[in-house]
Coordinates of C-alpha atoms in Angstrom, one line a residue:
Chain A
X1 CA 0.0 0.0 0.0
X2 CA 1.3 3.4 -0.9
X3 CA 0.0 6.5 0.8
X4 CA 0.9 10.0 -0.3
X5 CA -0.1 12.7 2.1
X6 CA -0.2 16.5 1.3
X7 CA 3.0 16.2 -0.8
X8 CA 4.5 19.2 -2.5
X9 CA 7.8 19.4 -4.3
X10 CA 9.7 22.3 -5.7
X11 CA 13.0 22.5 -7.4
X12 CA 15.4 25.3 -7.8
X13 CA 15.9 25.8 -11.5
X14 CA 18.2 28.7 -12.3
X15 CA 17.8 30.0 -8.8
X16 CA 14.0 30.2 -9.2
X17 CA 11.8 27.9 -7.2
X18 CA 9.5 25.9 -9.4
X19 CA 6.7 23.9 -8.1
X20 CA 6.6 20.4 -9.6
X21 CA 3.9 19.0 -7.3
X22 CA 1.4 20.8 -5.2
X23 CA -0.5 19.3 -2.4
X24 CA -0.9 15.8 -3.8
X25 CA -2.9 13.2 -1.9
X26 CA -3.1 9.6 -3.2
X27 CA -3.9 6.2 -1.8
X28 CA -2.8 3.1 -3.7
X29 CA -4.3 -0.1 -2.5
X30 CA -2.5 -3.4 -2.4
X31 CA -2.8 -5.5 -5.7
X32 CA -4.0 -2.5 -7.6
X33 CA -3.0 -1.5 -11.1
X34 CA -3.0 2.2 -11.1
X35 CA -2.3 4.4 -14.1
X36 CA -1.0 7.9 -13.7
X37 CA -1.6 9.8 -16.9
X38 CA -0.6 13.3 -17.9
X39 CA 1.4 15.3 -20.4
X40 CA 5.1 15.7 -19.9
X41 CA 5.8 18.2 -17.1
X42 CA 2.7 17.2 -15.2
X43 CA 4.8 15.9 -12.3
X44 CA 4.3 12.2 -12.9
X45 CA 7.9 11.2 -12.8
X46 CA 8.6 13.1 -9.7
X47 CA 5.6 11.6 -8.0
X48 CA 6.6 8.0 -8.9
X49 CA 10.1 8.6 -7.7
X50 CA 8.8 9.5 -4.3
X51 CA 7.4 6.1 -3.9
X52 CA 10.9 4.6 -3.7
X53 CA 12.6 7.5 -2.2
X54 CA 14.6 8.6 -5.3
X55 CA 13.0 12.0 -4.7
X56 CA 12.2 13.4 -1.3
X57 CA 9.2 15.6 -0.9
X58 CA 9.7 19.3 0.0
X59 CA 6.5 19.0 2.1
X60 CA 4.3 16.1 3.1
X61 CA 4.7 12.4 3.8
X62 CA 5.0 9.2 1.8
X63 CA 4.2 5.9 3.4
X64 CA 5.0 2.6 1.6
X65 CA 3.7 -0.5 3.2
X66 CA 3.2 1.5 6.4
X67 CA 6.7 3.0 6.6
X68 CA 7.6 6.6 6.2
X69 CA 9.9 6.3 3.2
X70 CA 10.7 10.0 3.1
X71 CA 12.3 9.8 6.5
X72 CA 14.4 6.7 6.3
X73 CA 18.2 6.5 6.7
X74 CA 20.0 5.5 3.5
X75 CA 20.7 2.0 4.7
X76 CA 17.0 1.3 5.6
X77 CA 15.9 3.0 2.4
X78 CA 18.1 0.7 0.3
X79 CA 16.7 -2.3 2.1
X80 CA 13.1 -1.0 1.5
X81 CA 13.9 -0.7 -2.2
X82 CA 14.4 -4.5 -2.5
X83 CA 10.6 -4.7 -2.1
X84 CA 9.9 -2.0 -4.8
X85 CA 10.9 -2.8 -8.3
X86 CA 11.2 -0.1 -11.0
X87 CA 11.3 -0.1 -14.8
X88 CA 12.1 2.9 -16.9
X89 CA 11.4 4.3 -20.3
X90 CA 14.9 3.7 -21.6
X91 CA 15.3 0.3 -19.8
X92 CA 18.5 1.5 -18.0
X93 CA 20.2 -1.9 -18.2
X94 CA 24.0 -2.1 -17.6
X95 CA 25.5 -2.3 -21.1
X96 CA 28.6 -4.0 -19.8
X97 CA 26.8 -6.9 -18.4
X98 CA 24.9 -9.8 -19.9
X99 CA 21.2 -10.3 -19.3
X100 CA 22.0 -12.9 -16.7
X101 CA 24.5 -10.6 -14.8
X102 CA 22.0 -7.7 -15.0
X103 CA 19.5 -9.8 -13.1
X104 CA 22.1 -11.3 -10.8
X105 CA 23.2 -7.8 -9.8
X106 CA 19.7 -7.1 -8.4
X107 CA 19.8 -10.3 -6.4
X108 CA 23.3 -9.7 -5.1
X109 CA 22.4 -6.2 -4.0
X110 CA 19.5 -7.7 -2.0
X111 CA 21.9 -10.2 -0.5
X112 CA 20.3 -13.3 -2.0
X113 CA 22.0 -16.5 -1.1
X114 CA 24.4 -17.9 -3.7
X115 CA 22.5 -21.2 -4.1
X116 CA 19.3 -19.4 -4.7
X117 CA 20.5 -16.9 -7.2
X118 CA 20.6 -19.2 -10.2
X119 CA 17.1 -20.6 -9.6
X120 CA 15.7 -17.2 -9.2
X121 CA 17.3 -15.9 -12.4
X122 CA 15.7 -18.8 -14.3
X123 CA 12.3 -18.2 -12.7
X124 CA 12.2 -14.5 -13.7
X125 CA 13.7 -15.0 -17.2
X126 CA 11.1 -17.7 -17.7
X127 CA 8.3 -15.3 -16.6
X128 CA 9.3 -12.7 -19.3
X129 CA 10.0 -15.4 -21.9
X130 CA 13.6 -14.8 -22.7
X131 CA 15.2 -18.0 -21.6
X132 CA 17.5 -18.2 -24.7
X133 CA 18.9 -14.7 -24.1
X134 CA 20.7 -15.1 -20.8
X135 CA 24.2 -14.8 -22.2
X136 CA 23.3 -11.9 -24.6
X137 CA 24.3 -8.3 -24.0
X138 CA 21.6 -5.6 -24.0
X139 CA 22.9 -4.2 -27.3
X140 CA 22.0 -7.4 -29.0
X141 CA 18.4 -7.2 -27.9
X142 CA 15.4 -5.3 -29.4
X143 CA 13.7 -2.6 -27.4
X144 CA 10.9 -4.9 -26.3
X145 CA 13.4 -7.6 -25.2
X146 CA 15.4 -5.1 -23.2
X147 CA 12.3 -4.0 -21.4
X148 CA 11.5 -7.6 -20.6
X149 CA 14.9 -8.0 -19.1
X150 CA 14.4 -4.8 -17.1
X151 CA 11.1 -6.2 -15.9
X152 CA 12.8 -9.4 -14.9
X153 CA 15.5 -7.5 -13.1
X154 CA 12.9 -5.4 -11.3
X155 CA 10.9 -8.5 -10.2
X156 CA 14.0 -10.6 -9.2
X157 CA 13.7 -9.7 -5.5
X158 CA 10.0 -10.5 -5.4
X159 CA 8.9 -7.0 -4.7
X160 CA 5.4 -6.2 -3.6
X161 CA 5.3 -3.0 -5.7
X162 CA 6.3 -2.4 -9.3
X163 CA 6.8 1.2 -10.5
X164 CA 6.7 1.7 -14.2
X165 CA 8.0 5.1 -15.5
X166 CA 6.9 5.4 -19.1
X167 CA 7.7 1.8 -19.6
X168 CA 6.2 1.5 -23.0
X169 CA 6.8 5.0 -24.3
X170 CA 9.9 4.3 -26.4
X171 CA 8.4 1.1 -27.9
X172 CA 6.3 0.7 -31.0
X173 CA 2.6 0.0 -30.6
X174 CA 2.7 -3.8 -31.0
X175 CA 5.6 -4.2 -28.6
X176 CA 4.0 -1.8 -26.2
X177 CA 0.9 -3.9 -26.1
X178 CA 3.0 -7.1 -25.6
X179 CA 4.6 -5.4 -22.6
X180 CA 1.1 -4.5 -21.3
X181 CA 0.0 -8.1 -21.7
X182 CA 3.1 -9.2 -19.8
X183 CA 2.4 -6.8 -16.9
X184 CA -1.1 -8.0 -16.7
X185 CA 0.0 -11.6 -16.6
X186 CA 2.6 -10.8 -13.9
X187 CA 0.0 -9.0 -11.9
X188 CA -2.5 -11.9 -12.0
X189 CA 0.2 -14.4 -11.1
X190 CA 1.9 -12.5 -8.3
X191 CA -0.7 -10.0 -7.0
X192 CA 1.9 -7.3 -7.2
X193 CA 0.8 -3.6 -7.0
X194 CA 1.6 -1.8 -10.2
X195 CA 1.9 1.9 -10.6
X196 CA 2.1 2.8 -14.3
X197 CA 3.0 6.2 -15.5
X198 CA 2.4 7.2 -19.0
X199 CA 1.5 10.0 -21.3
X200 CA -0.3 7.5 -23.5
X201 CA -3.8 7.2 -22.2
X202 CA -4.5 4.4 -24.7
X203 CA -1.9 2.2 -23.0
X204 CA -3.2 3.0 -19.6
X205 CA -6.7 2.0 -20.5
X206 CA -5.6 -1.5 -21.5
X207 CA -3.7 -2.1 -18.3
X208 CA -5.2 -0.1 -15.4
X209 CA -8.3 -0.5 -13.4
X210 CA -8.0 2.9 -12.1
X211 CA -6.5 6.0 -13.6
X212 CA -5.5 9.4 -12.2
X213 CA -4.9 12.3 -14.4
X214 CA -2.3 14.9 -13.5
X215 CA -1.8 18.4 -14.8
X216 CA 0.7 21.0 -13.6
X217 CA 1.6 19.1 -10.5
X218 CA -1.9 18.4 -9.4
X219 CA -4.2 15.4 -9.5
X220 CA -7.2 16.6 -11.6
X221 CA -9.1 13.4 -11.9
X222 CA -9.2 10.1 -10.1
X223 CA -11.6 7.4 -11.2
X224 CA -12.1 3.9 -12.5
X225 CA -10.9 3.5 -16.1
X226 CA -14.3 3.0 -17.4
X227 CA -15.8 6.0 -15.7
X228 CA -12.9 8.1 -16.9
X229 CA -13.9 7.3 -20.5
X230 CA -17.6 7.6 -20.0
X231 CA -17.9 10.6 -17.7
X232 CA -14.7 12.6 -17.8
X233 CA -14.9 15.8 -15.7
X234 CA -11.9 18.0 -16.2
X235 CA -11.4 19.6 -19.6
X236 CA -7.8 18.3 -19.8
X237 CA -9.1 14.8 -19.4
X238 CA -11.6 15.3 -22.1
X239 CA -8.8 16.6 -24.3
X240 CA -6.7 13.5 -23.6
X241 CA -9.6 11.2 -24.4
X242 CA -10.5 13.1 -27.5
X243 CA -7.0 12.5 -28.9
X244 CA -7.8 8.8 -29.2
X245 CA -11.6 8.9 -29.9
X246 CA -11.8 11.1 -32.9
X247 CA -9.5 12.8 -35.2
X248 CA -11.8 14.6 -37.6
X249 CA -13.0 18.1 -37.0
X250 CA -16.6 18.2 -36.1
X251 CA -19.1 20.7 -37.5
X252 CA -20.0 23.5 -35.1
X253 CA -23.8 23.1 -34.9
X254 CA -26.3 20.6 -33.4
X255 CA -23.6 18.0 -32.7
X256 CA -24.1 15.5 -29.8
X257 CA -21.8 13.0 -28.4
X258 CA -23.4 9.7 -27.5
X259 CA -21.4 7.4 -25.3
X260 CA -22.5 3.8 -25.0
X261 CA -21.1 1.9 -22.1
X262 CA -23.9 -0.5 -21.1
X263 CA -24.7 -3.8 -22.7
X264 CA -27.7 -2.5 -24.7
X265 CA -26.8 -3.8 -28.1
X266 CA -30.0 -5.8 -28.5
X267 CA -32.2 -2.7 -28.4
X268 CA -33.0 -0.5 -31.3
X269 CA -32.5 2.6 -29.4
X270 CA -31.5 5.0 -32.2
X271 CA -34.4 4.1 -34.5
X272 CA -36.8 4.2 -31.6
X273 CA -35.6 7.7 -30.9
X274 CA -36.0 8.8 -34.5
X275 CA -39.5 7.3 -34.7
X276 CA -41.0 8.4 -31.4
X277 CA -39.6 12.0 -31.4
X278 CA -39.7 12.7 -35.1
X279 CA -36.0 13.4 -35.2
X280 CA -33.7 13.7 -38.2
X281 CA -30.3 12.2 -37.5
X282 CA -27.0 12.5 -39.3
X283 CA -24.1 10.3 -38.2
X284 CA -20.7 12.2 -38.3
X285 CA -18.4 9.7 -36.7
X286 CA -18.5 6.5 -34.8
X287 CA -15.9 4.7 -32.9
X288 CA -15.6 2.0 -30.3
X289 CA -12.7 1.5 -28.0
X290 CA -11.9 -1.5 -25.8
X291 CA -11.2 -1.1 -22.1
X292 CA -9.8 -4.5 -21.1
X293 CA -12.9 -6.8 -21.3
X294 CA -15.4 -4.0 -22.0
X295 CA -16.2 -1.8 -24.9
X296 CA -17.3 1.8 -25.1
X297 CA -18.9 3.3 -28.1
X298 CA -18.7 6.9 -29.2
X299 CA -21.2 8.2 -31.6
X300 CA -21.1 11.8 -33.0
X301 CA -24.4 12.8 -34.5
X302 CA -26.3 15.9 -35.6
X303 CA -29.8 16.0 -34.4
X304 CA -32.6 18.0 -35.9
X305 CA -36.3 18.3 -34.8
X306 CA -38.7 19.9 -32.4
X307 CA -38.5 17.3 -29.6
X308 CA -34.7 17.1 -29.2
X309 CA -34.8 17.6 -25.4
X310 CA -37.3 14.7 -25.0
X311 CA -35.2 12.6 -27.3
X312 CA -32.1 13.2 -25.2
X313 CA -34.0 12.4 -22.0
X314 CA -35.0 9.1 -23.6
X315 CA -31.5 8.3 -24.7
X316 CA -30.2 9.0 -21.2
X317 CA -32.9 6.7 -19.7
X318 CA -31.5 3.9 -21.8
X319 CA -28.0 4.4 -20.2
X320 CA -26.4 6.4 -22.9
X321 CA -24.4 9.4 -22.0
X322 CA -25.4 12.4 -24.1
X323 CA -23.2 15.5 -24.3
X324 CA -23.8 18.6 -26.4
X325 CA -20.7 19.1 -28.4
X326 CA -19.3 22.5 -29.1
Chain B
X1 CA 81.5 1.8 -33.2
X2 CA 81.7 -1.9 -32.8
X3 CA 78.7 -4.2 -33.1
X4 CA 79.0 -5.1 -29.5
X5 CA 78.9 -1.6 -28.2
X6 CA 76.1 -0.7 -30.6
X7 CA 73.8 -3.4 -29.3
X8 CA 74.7 -2.8 -25.7
X9 CA 73.8 0.8 -26.1
X10 CA 70.6 0.0 -27.8
X11 CA 69.4 -2.6 -25.3
X12 CA 70.3 -0.5 -22.4
X13 CA 68.2 2.4 -23.9
X14 CA 65.4 0.0 -24.7
X15 CA 65.3 -1.2 -21.1
X16 CA 65.3 2.4 -19.8
X17 CA 62.4 3.3 -22.1
X18 CA 60.3 0.3 -21.1
X19 CA 61.1 1.0 -17.5
X20 CA 60.0 4.6 -17.9
X21 CA 56.9 3.9 -19.9
X22 CA 55.6 1.1 -17.7
X23 CA 57.0 2.4 -14.4
X24 CA 55.6 5.8 -14.9
X25 CA 52.5 4.2 -16.4
X26 CA 51.8 2.3 -13.2
X27 CA 52.1 5.4 -11.0
X28 CA 50.0 7.5 -13.5
X29 CA 47.4 4.7 -13.5
X30 CA 46.9 4.7 -9.8
X31 CA 47.2 8.4 -9.2
X32 CA 45.0 9.3 -12.2
X33 CA 42.3 6.8 -11.2
X34 CA 42.2 8.2 -7.7
X35 CA 42.1 11.9 -8.7
X36 CA 39.8 11.3 -11.6
X37 CA 37.4 9.3 -9.4
X38 CA 37.3 12.1 -6.7
X39 CA 36.8 14.7 -9.4
X40 CA 33.7 12.7 -10.5
X41 CA 32.5 11.8 -7.1
X42 CA 32.6 15.4 -5.8
X43 CA 30.6 16.8 -8.6
X44 CA 27.1 18.1 -7.9
X45 CA 24.5 15.2 -7.6
X46 CA 27.2 12.6 -8.0
X47 CA 28.4 10.1 -5.4
X48 CA 29.5 12.4 -2.5
X49 CA 26.9 14.4 -0.6
X50 CA 26.0 17.8 -2.0
X51 CA 27.5 20.2 0.5
X52 CA 29.7 23.2 0.7
X53 CA 32.7 21.2 1.7
X54 CA 32.2 18.9 -1.3
X55 CA 32.0 21.9 -3.6
X56 CA 35.1 23.4 -2.2
X57 CA 36.9 20.1 -2.4
X58 CA 36.0 19.7 -6.0
X59 CA 37.0 23.2 -6.9
X60 CA 40.4 22.9 -5.2
X61 CA 41.1 19.5 -6.7
X62 CA 40.0 20.5 -10.2
X63 CA 42.1 23.7 -10.1
X64 CA 45.3 22.0 -8.9
X65 CA 44.8 19.2 -11.4
X66 CA 44.2 21.7 -14.3
X67 CA 47.2 23.8 -13.3
X68 CA 49.5 20.8 -13.3
X69 CA 48.1 19.7 -16.6
X70 CA 48.4 23.0 -18.2
X71 CA 52.2 23.5 -17.6
X72 CA 54.0 22.4 -20.7
X73 CA 56.0 19.3 -20.0
X74 CA 59.4 20.7 -20.9
X75 CA 58.8 23.7 -18.6
X76 CA 57.7 21.4 -15.8
X77 CA 60.9 19.4 -16.3
X78 CA 63.0 22.5 -15.7
X79 CA 60.8 23.7 -12.8
X80 CA 61.3 20.4 -11.1
X81 CA 65.1 20.2 -11.4
X82 CA 65.7 21.0 -7.7
X83 CA 63.0 18.8 -6.5
X84 CA 64.1 15.9 -8.7
X85 CA 67.7 16.3 -7.5
X86 CA 66.7 16.2 -3.9
X87 CA 64.6 13.1 -4.1
X88 CA 66.3 11.1 -6.9
X89 CA 69.8 12.3 -6.1
X90 CA 70.5 12.8 -9.8
X91 CA 69.5 14.9 -12.7
X92 CA 70.6 12.4 -15.3
X93 CA 69.3 9.1 -16.5
X94 CA 66.0 7.4 -16.6
X95 CA 65.2 7.8 -13.0
X96 CA 65.6 11.6 -13.2
X97 CA 62.7 11.8 -15.6
X98 CA 60.2 10.0 -13.3
X99 CA 58.9 12.9 -11.2
X100 CA 58.2 15.2 -14.1
X101 CA 56.6 12.4 -16.1
X102 CA 54.4 11.4 -13.3
X103 CA 53.4 14.9 -12.3
X104 CA 52.6 15.8 -15.9
X105 CA 50.8 12.6 -17.0
X106 CA 48.7 11.9 -13.9
X107 CA 46.5 15.1 -14.2
X108 CA 46.1 14.3 -17.8
X109 CA 44.9 10.8 -17.1
X110 CA 42.8 12.1 -14.2
X111 CA 40.8 14.2 -16.6
X112 CA 40.5 11.3 -18.9
X113 CA 39.1 9.2 -16.0
X114 CA 36.8 12.0 -15.0
X115 CA 35.3 12.2 -18.5
X116 CA 35.0 8.4 -18.8
X117 CA 33.1 8.1 -15.6
X118 CA 30.9 11.1 -16.5
X119 CA 29.9 9.2 -19.7
X120 CA 28.1 6.6 -17.7
X121 CA 24.4 7.6 -18.0
X122 CA 22.7 8.9 -14.9
X123 CA 19.8 6.7 -15.7
X124 CA 21.8 3.6 -15.3
X125 CA 22.8 4.7 -11.8
X126 CA 19.3 5.6 -11.0
X127 CA 18.2 2.1 -11.9
X128 CA 20.9 0.7 -9.6
X129 CA 19.7 3.1 -6.9
X130 CA 16.2 1.9 -7.4
X131 CA 17.4 -1.7 -6.7
X132 CA 18.8 -0.5 -3.4
X133 CA 22.5 -0.5 -4.3
X134 CA 25.0 0.7 -1.7
X135 CA 27.5 3.4 -2.5
X136 CA 30.2 0.7 -2.9
X137 CA 28.1 -1.0 -5.5
X138 CA 27.4 2.2 -7.3
X139 CA 31.1 2.9 -7.5
X140 CA 31.7 -0.6 -8.9
X141 CA 29.0 -0.1 -11.5
X142 CA 30.4 3.2 -12.6
X143 CA 33.8 1.7 -13.2
X144 CA 32.4 -1.4 -14.8
X145 CA 30.3 0.7 -17.3
X146 CA 33.2 3.0 -18.0
X147 CA 35.9 0.3 -18.4
X148 CA 36.1 0.5 -22.2
X149 CA 36.5 4.3 -22.2
X150 CA 39.1 3.9 -19.3
X151 CA 41.2 1.5 -21.3
X152 CA 41.1 3.8 -24.4
X153 CA 42.0 6.8 -22.2
X154 CA 44.9 4.9 -20.6
X155 CA 46.2 3.9 -24.0
X156 CA 46.1 7.5 -25.0
X157 CA 48.0 8.4 -21.8
X158 CA 50.7 5.8 -22.4
X159 CA 51.3 7.0 -25.9
X160 CA 51.5 10.6 -24.7
X161 CA 54.0 9.4 -22.1
X162 CA 56.3 8.1 -24.8
X163 CA 56.1 11.6 -26.4
X164 CA 56.9 13.3 -23.0
X165 CA 59.9 11.0 -22.7
X166 CA 61.4 12.2 -25.9
X167 CA 61.2 15.7 -24.6
X168 CA 62.9 14.6 -21.4
X169 CA 65.7 13.2 -23.4
X170 CA 66.8 16.7 -24.2
X171 CA 67.8 17.3 -20.6
X172 CA 69.6 14.1 -20.3
X173 CA 67.0 11.6 -19.3
X174 CA 67.9 8.2 -20.8
X175 CA 66.1 5.9 -23.1
X176 CA 65.7 5.4 -26.8
X177 CA 64.9 9.0 -27.6
X178 CA 68.0 10.1 -25.8
X179 CA 70.0 7.6 -27.9
X180 CA 68.4 8.9 -31.1
X181 CA 69.1 12.5 -30.1
X182 CA 72.6 12.0 -28.9
X183 CA 73.9 9.7 -31.6
X184 CA 71.8 11.1 -34.4
X185 CA 72.6 14.7 -33.8
X186 CA 76.1 14.6 -32.4
X187 CA 77.5 11.1 -32.9
X188 CA 76.7 10.8 -36.6
X189 CA 75.5 7.3 -36.1
X190 CA 72.5 7.2 -38.4
X191 CA 71.9 3.5 -37.9
X192 CA 71.5 3.8 -34.2
X193 CA 69.3 6.8 -34.6
X194 CA 66.9 5.1 -37.0
X195 CA 66.9 1.9 -35.0
X196 CA 65.9 3.9 -31.9
X197 CA 63.3 5.9 -33.7
X198 CA 61.7 2.9 -35.3
X199 CA 61.7 1.0 -32.0
X200 CA 59.9 4.0 -30.3
X201 CA 57.3 3.9 -33.1
X202 CA 57.0 0.1 -32.7
X203 CA 56.4 0.5 -28.9
X204 CA 53.7 3.2 -29.6
X205 CA 52.2 0.9 -32.2
X206 CA 52.1 -2.1 -29.8
X207 CA 50.6 0.0 -27.0
X208 CA 47.9 1.3 -29.3
X209 CA 47.0 -2.0 -30.8
X210 CA 46.8 -3.7 -27.5
X211 CA 44.7 -0.9 -26.0
X212 CA 42.3 -0.9 -28.9
X213 CA 42.0 -4.6 -28.8
X214 CA 41.1 -4.7 -25.1
X215 CA 38.8 -1.8 -25.3
X216 CA 36.9 -3.4 -28.2
X217 CA 36.7 -6.7 -26.4
X218 CA 35.0 -5.2 -23.3
X219 CA 32.9 -2.7 -25.2
X220 CA 29.3 -3.8 -25.4
X221 CA 27.7 -0.5 -26.3

């Protein structure tokens, strides 16, 4: 469990104090997969680095598994870090060591017994599916493979928390989704808590049950992934979602956004609406996106007619979100 | 000059040169590594704690090192004559060149070490920190990751040392360069001069090839 209490952080950049985080509160439960989404400069990287003490808060407290991590002596902090794995955007493997030695390093740091090291290396390399690459050097691996090694290294000490800092951001789409799949597999096998930072909301939606959105050092939205996509509140969140939902420019007038999230695909809702309320309807764009096992449909339409308000009430009664657009 | 004397002179000079290169090389290696490491460790956000005393320590070390490095070797050689005489007891021969060579080449190598260590990406060390690495382990990782650059830098330093030695020959320090200088310029023995010169080149060549080979072998970037 990670608890962040009233945390602020400011850095001195060119002798000017700059606030990176302002009064952040966050509770991350055990076994949770939490996504932290926001544009670069939102403070995500600083926030995640507080969870393993790489960055100390200027104000506030950070508790990890009940211990005040911002207050530990270096030695205790190091020991604490054995239980918190971390993976990075650029993998950060040691280029002078083989895959095996990179993983071994993590185990040695955590004072693993010699006899157990070999077995553990095989367990984690098996988990990430790179058994044949133990003797390879990082430069001989693809980006996706390197990230798998980095994940194996982070998991070697059986941590209870895995921090991912833009772990898929330098990978192509296909490889990124493979890494996401791997993380989900790991989570279901080990019940590890995963904190996943990304600027790609489309990656977060495939992995996380809960997403928080950050902007300018603040948490501006905190909800389940599905709710975030069906009922976003903050304009910045809407903007983030918009970037993956539609890419055409919509006409200015009479446009409505219909969001389907319930299982109502056996009903003829649209044609009922058109018939009962004497509505003319023009479809501009439709798209559905998957959120793990569920689907959400986005429909952009122009509505014309005298009973539009009644029509909208009817649509809402059928579990469809209706927003006037523009 | 008889054959016997010719080869005696040559082998004696060769021995002196090798003694100078590798004797000085050893001192330079140790001193340079230590100074270079502390230059790196005392930088901001590096291994030592950020504090005023660390900052002052870095400044002083860097300044002393740079001053020593900036003095042209031949000037240093002359500056050091009294010092050399008092600790070595002589101004002539191979031994007399040692202090100046060490004082000149160590700061050079120290900077090379500093640069090589700085090349290790901060991110790599951050990853090690996230694993809970102790300072000792971090230092080990820095050197391990920088090893290939360190070997290349040390090779460069050894080759520079050979060059410095040729300059030392002018004030009477021994070795092959001295032989080439004395017998080429004043003794009119061209054979001995060319043999000395080519042997020097050969030594440089061997150092370079060996250094490159090792550096390539351990480079996995």
